[in-house]
mmCIF file of C-alpha atoms in Angstrom:
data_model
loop_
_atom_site.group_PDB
_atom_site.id
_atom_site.type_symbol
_atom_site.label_atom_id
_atom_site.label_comp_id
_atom_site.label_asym_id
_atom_site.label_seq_id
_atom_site.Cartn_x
_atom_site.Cartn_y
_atom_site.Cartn_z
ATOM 1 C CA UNK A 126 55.504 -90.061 -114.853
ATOM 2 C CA UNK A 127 52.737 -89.056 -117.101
ATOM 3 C CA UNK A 128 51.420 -87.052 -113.921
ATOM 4 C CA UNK A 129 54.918 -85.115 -113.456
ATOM 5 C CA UNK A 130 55.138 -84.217 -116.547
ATOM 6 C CA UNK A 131 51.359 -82.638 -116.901
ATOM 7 C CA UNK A 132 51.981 -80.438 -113.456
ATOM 8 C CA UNK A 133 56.003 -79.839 -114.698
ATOM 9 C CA UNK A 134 54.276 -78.219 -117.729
ATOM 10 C CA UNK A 135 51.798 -76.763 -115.896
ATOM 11 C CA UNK A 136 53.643 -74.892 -113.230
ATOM 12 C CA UNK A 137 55.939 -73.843 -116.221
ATOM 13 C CA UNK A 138 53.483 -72.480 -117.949
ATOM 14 C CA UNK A 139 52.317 -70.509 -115.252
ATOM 15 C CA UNK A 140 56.121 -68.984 -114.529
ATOM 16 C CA UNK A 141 56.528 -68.387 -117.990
ATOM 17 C CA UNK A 142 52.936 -66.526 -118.577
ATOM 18 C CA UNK A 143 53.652 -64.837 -115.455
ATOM 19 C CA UNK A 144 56.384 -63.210 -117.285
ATOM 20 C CA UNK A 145 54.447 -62.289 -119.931
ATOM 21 C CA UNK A 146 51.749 -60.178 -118.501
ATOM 22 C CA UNK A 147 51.734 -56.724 -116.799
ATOM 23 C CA UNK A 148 49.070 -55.119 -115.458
ATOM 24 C CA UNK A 149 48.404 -51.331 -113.973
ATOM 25 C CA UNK A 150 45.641 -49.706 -112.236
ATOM 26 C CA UNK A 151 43.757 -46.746 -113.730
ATOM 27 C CA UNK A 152 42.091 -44.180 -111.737
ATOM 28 C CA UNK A 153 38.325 -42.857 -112.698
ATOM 29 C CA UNK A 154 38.180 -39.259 -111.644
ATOM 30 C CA UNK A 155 35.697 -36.334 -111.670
ATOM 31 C CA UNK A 156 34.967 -32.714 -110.608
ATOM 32 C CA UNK A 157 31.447 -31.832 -110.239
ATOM 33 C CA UNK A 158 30.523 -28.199 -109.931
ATOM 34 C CA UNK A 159 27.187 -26.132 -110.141
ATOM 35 C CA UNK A 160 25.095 -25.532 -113.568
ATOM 36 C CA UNK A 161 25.767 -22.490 -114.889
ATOM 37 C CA UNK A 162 22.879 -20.235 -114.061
ATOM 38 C CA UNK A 163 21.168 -17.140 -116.345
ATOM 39 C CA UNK A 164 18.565 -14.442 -115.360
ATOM 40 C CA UNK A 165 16.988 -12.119 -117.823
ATOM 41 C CA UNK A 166 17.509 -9.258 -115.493
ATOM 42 C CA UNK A 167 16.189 -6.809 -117.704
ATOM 43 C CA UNK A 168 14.082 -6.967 -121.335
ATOM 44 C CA UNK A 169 14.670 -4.296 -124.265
ATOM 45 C CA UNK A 170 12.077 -1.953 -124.686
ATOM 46 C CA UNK A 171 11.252 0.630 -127.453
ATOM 47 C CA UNK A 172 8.491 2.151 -125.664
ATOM 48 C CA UNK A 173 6.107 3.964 -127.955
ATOM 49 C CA UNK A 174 7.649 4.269 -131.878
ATOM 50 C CA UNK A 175 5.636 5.792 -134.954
ATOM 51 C CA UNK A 176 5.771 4.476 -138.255
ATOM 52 C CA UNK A 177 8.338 6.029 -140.812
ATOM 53 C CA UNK A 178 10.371 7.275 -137.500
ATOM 54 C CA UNK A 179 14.273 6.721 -138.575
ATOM 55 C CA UNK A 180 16.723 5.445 -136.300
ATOM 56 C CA UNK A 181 14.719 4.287 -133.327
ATOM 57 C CA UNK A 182 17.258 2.862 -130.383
ATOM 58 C CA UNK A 183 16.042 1.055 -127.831
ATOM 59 C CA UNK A 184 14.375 3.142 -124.699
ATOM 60 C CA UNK A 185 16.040 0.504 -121.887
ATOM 61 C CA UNK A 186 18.696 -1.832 -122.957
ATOM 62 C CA UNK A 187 18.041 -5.324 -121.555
ATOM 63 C CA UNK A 188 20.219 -7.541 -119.772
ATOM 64 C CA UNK A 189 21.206 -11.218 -118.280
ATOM 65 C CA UNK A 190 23.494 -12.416 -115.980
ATOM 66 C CA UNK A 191 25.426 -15.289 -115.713
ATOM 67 C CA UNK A 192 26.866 -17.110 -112.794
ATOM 68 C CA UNK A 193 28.810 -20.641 -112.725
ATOM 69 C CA UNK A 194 32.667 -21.997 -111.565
ATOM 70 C CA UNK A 195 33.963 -22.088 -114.933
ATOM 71 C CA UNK A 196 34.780 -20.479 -118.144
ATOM 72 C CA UNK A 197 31.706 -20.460 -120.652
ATOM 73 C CA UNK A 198 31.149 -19.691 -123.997
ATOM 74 C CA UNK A 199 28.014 -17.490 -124.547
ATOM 75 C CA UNK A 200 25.884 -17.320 -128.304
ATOM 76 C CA UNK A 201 22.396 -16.094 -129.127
ATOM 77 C CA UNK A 202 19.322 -16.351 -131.724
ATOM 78 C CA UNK A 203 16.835 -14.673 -133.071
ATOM 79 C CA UNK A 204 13.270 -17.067 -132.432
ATOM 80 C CA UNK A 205 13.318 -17.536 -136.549
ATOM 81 C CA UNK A 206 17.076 -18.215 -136.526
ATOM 82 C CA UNK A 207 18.320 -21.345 -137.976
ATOM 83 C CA UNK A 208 21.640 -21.546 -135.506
ATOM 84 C CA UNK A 209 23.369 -20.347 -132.609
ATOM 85 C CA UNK A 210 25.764 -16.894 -133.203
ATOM 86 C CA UNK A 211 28.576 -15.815 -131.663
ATOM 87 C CA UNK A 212 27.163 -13.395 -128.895
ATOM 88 C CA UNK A 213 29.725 -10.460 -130.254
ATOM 89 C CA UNK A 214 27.682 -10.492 -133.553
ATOM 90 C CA UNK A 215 24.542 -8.569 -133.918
ATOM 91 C CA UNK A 216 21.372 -10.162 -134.766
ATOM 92 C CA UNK A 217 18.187 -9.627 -136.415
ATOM 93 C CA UNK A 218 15.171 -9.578 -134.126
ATOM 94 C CA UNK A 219 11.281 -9.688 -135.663
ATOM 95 C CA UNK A 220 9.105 -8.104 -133.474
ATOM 96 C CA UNK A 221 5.215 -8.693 -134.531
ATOM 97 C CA UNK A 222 1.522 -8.317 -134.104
ATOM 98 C CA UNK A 223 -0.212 -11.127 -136.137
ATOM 99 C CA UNK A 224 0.836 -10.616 -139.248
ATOM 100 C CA UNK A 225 2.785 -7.194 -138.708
ATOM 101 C CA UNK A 226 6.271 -6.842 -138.437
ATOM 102 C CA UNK A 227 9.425 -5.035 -137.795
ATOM 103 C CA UNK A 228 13.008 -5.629 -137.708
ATOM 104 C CA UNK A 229 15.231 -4.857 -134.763
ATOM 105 C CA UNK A 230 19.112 -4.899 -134.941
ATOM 106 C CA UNK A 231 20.264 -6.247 -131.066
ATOM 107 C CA UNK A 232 24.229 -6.057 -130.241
ATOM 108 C CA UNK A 233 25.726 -6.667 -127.208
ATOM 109 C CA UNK A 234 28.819 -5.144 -125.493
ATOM 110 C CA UNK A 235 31.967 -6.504 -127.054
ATOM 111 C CA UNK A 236 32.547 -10.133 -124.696
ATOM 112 C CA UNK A 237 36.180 -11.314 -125.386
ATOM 113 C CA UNK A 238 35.838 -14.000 -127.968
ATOM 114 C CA UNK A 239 32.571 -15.025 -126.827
ATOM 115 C CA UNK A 240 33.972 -16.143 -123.664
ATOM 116 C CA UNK A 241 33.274 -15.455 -119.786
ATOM 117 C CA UNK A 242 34.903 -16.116 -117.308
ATOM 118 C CA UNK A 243 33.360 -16.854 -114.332
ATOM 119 C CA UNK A 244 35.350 -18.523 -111.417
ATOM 120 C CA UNK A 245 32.622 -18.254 -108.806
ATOM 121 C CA UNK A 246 31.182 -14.974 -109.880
ATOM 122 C CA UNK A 247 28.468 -13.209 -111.390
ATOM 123 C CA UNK A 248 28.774 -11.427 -115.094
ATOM 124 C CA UNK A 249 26.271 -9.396 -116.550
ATOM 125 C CA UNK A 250 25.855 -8.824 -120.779
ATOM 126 C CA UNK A 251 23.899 -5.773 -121.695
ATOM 127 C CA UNK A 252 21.798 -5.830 -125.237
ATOM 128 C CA UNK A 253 20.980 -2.712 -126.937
ATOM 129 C CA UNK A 254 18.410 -2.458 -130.084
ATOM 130 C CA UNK A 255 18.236 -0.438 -132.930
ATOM 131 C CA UNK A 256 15.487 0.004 -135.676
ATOM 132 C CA UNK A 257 16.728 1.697 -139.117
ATOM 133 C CA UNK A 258 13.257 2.794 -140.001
ATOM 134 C CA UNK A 259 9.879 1.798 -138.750
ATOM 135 C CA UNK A 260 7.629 0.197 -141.668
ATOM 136 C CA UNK A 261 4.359 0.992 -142.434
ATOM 137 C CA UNK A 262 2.247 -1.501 -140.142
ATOM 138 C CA UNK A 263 -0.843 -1.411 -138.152
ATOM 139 C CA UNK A 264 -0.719 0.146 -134.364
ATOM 140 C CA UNK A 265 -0.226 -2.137 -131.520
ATOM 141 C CA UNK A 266 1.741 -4.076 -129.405
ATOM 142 C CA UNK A 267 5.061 -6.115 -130.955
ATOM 143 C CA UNK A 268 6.909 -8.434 -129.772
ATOM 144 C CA UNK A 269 9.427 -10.777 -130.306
ATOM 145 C CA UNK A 270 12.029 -12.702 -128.333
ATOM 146 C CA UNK A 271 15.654 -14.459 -128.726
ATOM 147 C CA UNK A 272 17.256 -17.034 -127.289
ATOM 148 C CA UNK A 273 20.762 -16.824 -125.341
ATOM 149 C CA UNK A 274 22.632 -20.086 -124.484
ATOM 150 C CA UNK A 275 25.607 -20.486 -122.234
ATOM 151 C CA UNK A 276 27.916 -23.246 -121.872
ATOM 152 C CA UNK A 277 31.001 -24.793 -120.182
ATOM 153 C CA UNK A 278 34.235 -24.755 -121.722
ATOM 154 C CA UNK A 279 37.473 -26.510 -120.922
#
């Protein structure tokens, strides 16, 4: 009797906790695509400047492209920047030789919110530079770089 009783209970138990639970599958999905890729097609370049010369622009305006599936958000730095800028903002570029420098102004064409959007396609951003006036500094070569980082958005 003992017996019946234990498997009575048992198999009750087991109807009754059947009731009780529910369960569902959940799916794990994913779409992979391609990294975003970027090319410095093109570098800016002053050519030759002289010192006290006023409102020096850039002789070539440089350039990068950008190619990916997606929409991405683009924003730059100068080398001694301390964070990333919205790409639509102009930045301040040191250029130098040793301990010689000079400060460039770079813009960019105006890119909607920051945003491109690239679907499969290739997008190009053009820089221009600007120099208000040329300090006094030694002659020679200058240089100076920034960075420009792209990334997917949802």
């Amino acid at each position: 009797m003992k017996k019946l009783l234990l498997l009575l209970f048992g198999i009750m138990s087991n109807l009754l906790m059947g009731e009780n639970e529910k369960s569902v599958d959940v799916q794990v999905t994913a779409r992979v695509i391609k990294p975003i890729e970027v090319v410095n097609k093109k570098d800016i370049e002053f050519g030759t400047i002289v010192v006290g010369q006023e409102n020096v622009k850039a002789k070539s305006n440089g350039s990068i492209t950008f190619s990916g599936e997606e929409k991405i958000r683009v924003s730059w730095k100068a080398e001694d920047g301390h964070g990333f800028n919205k790409i639509n903002d102009p930045i301040v570029v040191t250029i130098a030789n040793g301990e010689n420098e000079i400060k460039t102004l770079i813009s960019t064409e105006e890119v909607s919110n920051g945003v491109l959007n690239l679907n499969g396609t290739q997008e190009t951003i053009v820089f221009s530079g600007k120099i208000d006036k040329v300090p006094e500094v030694a002659p020679g070569s200058y240089s100076g770089n920034f960075t420009v980082r792209a990334e997917y958005i949802d």
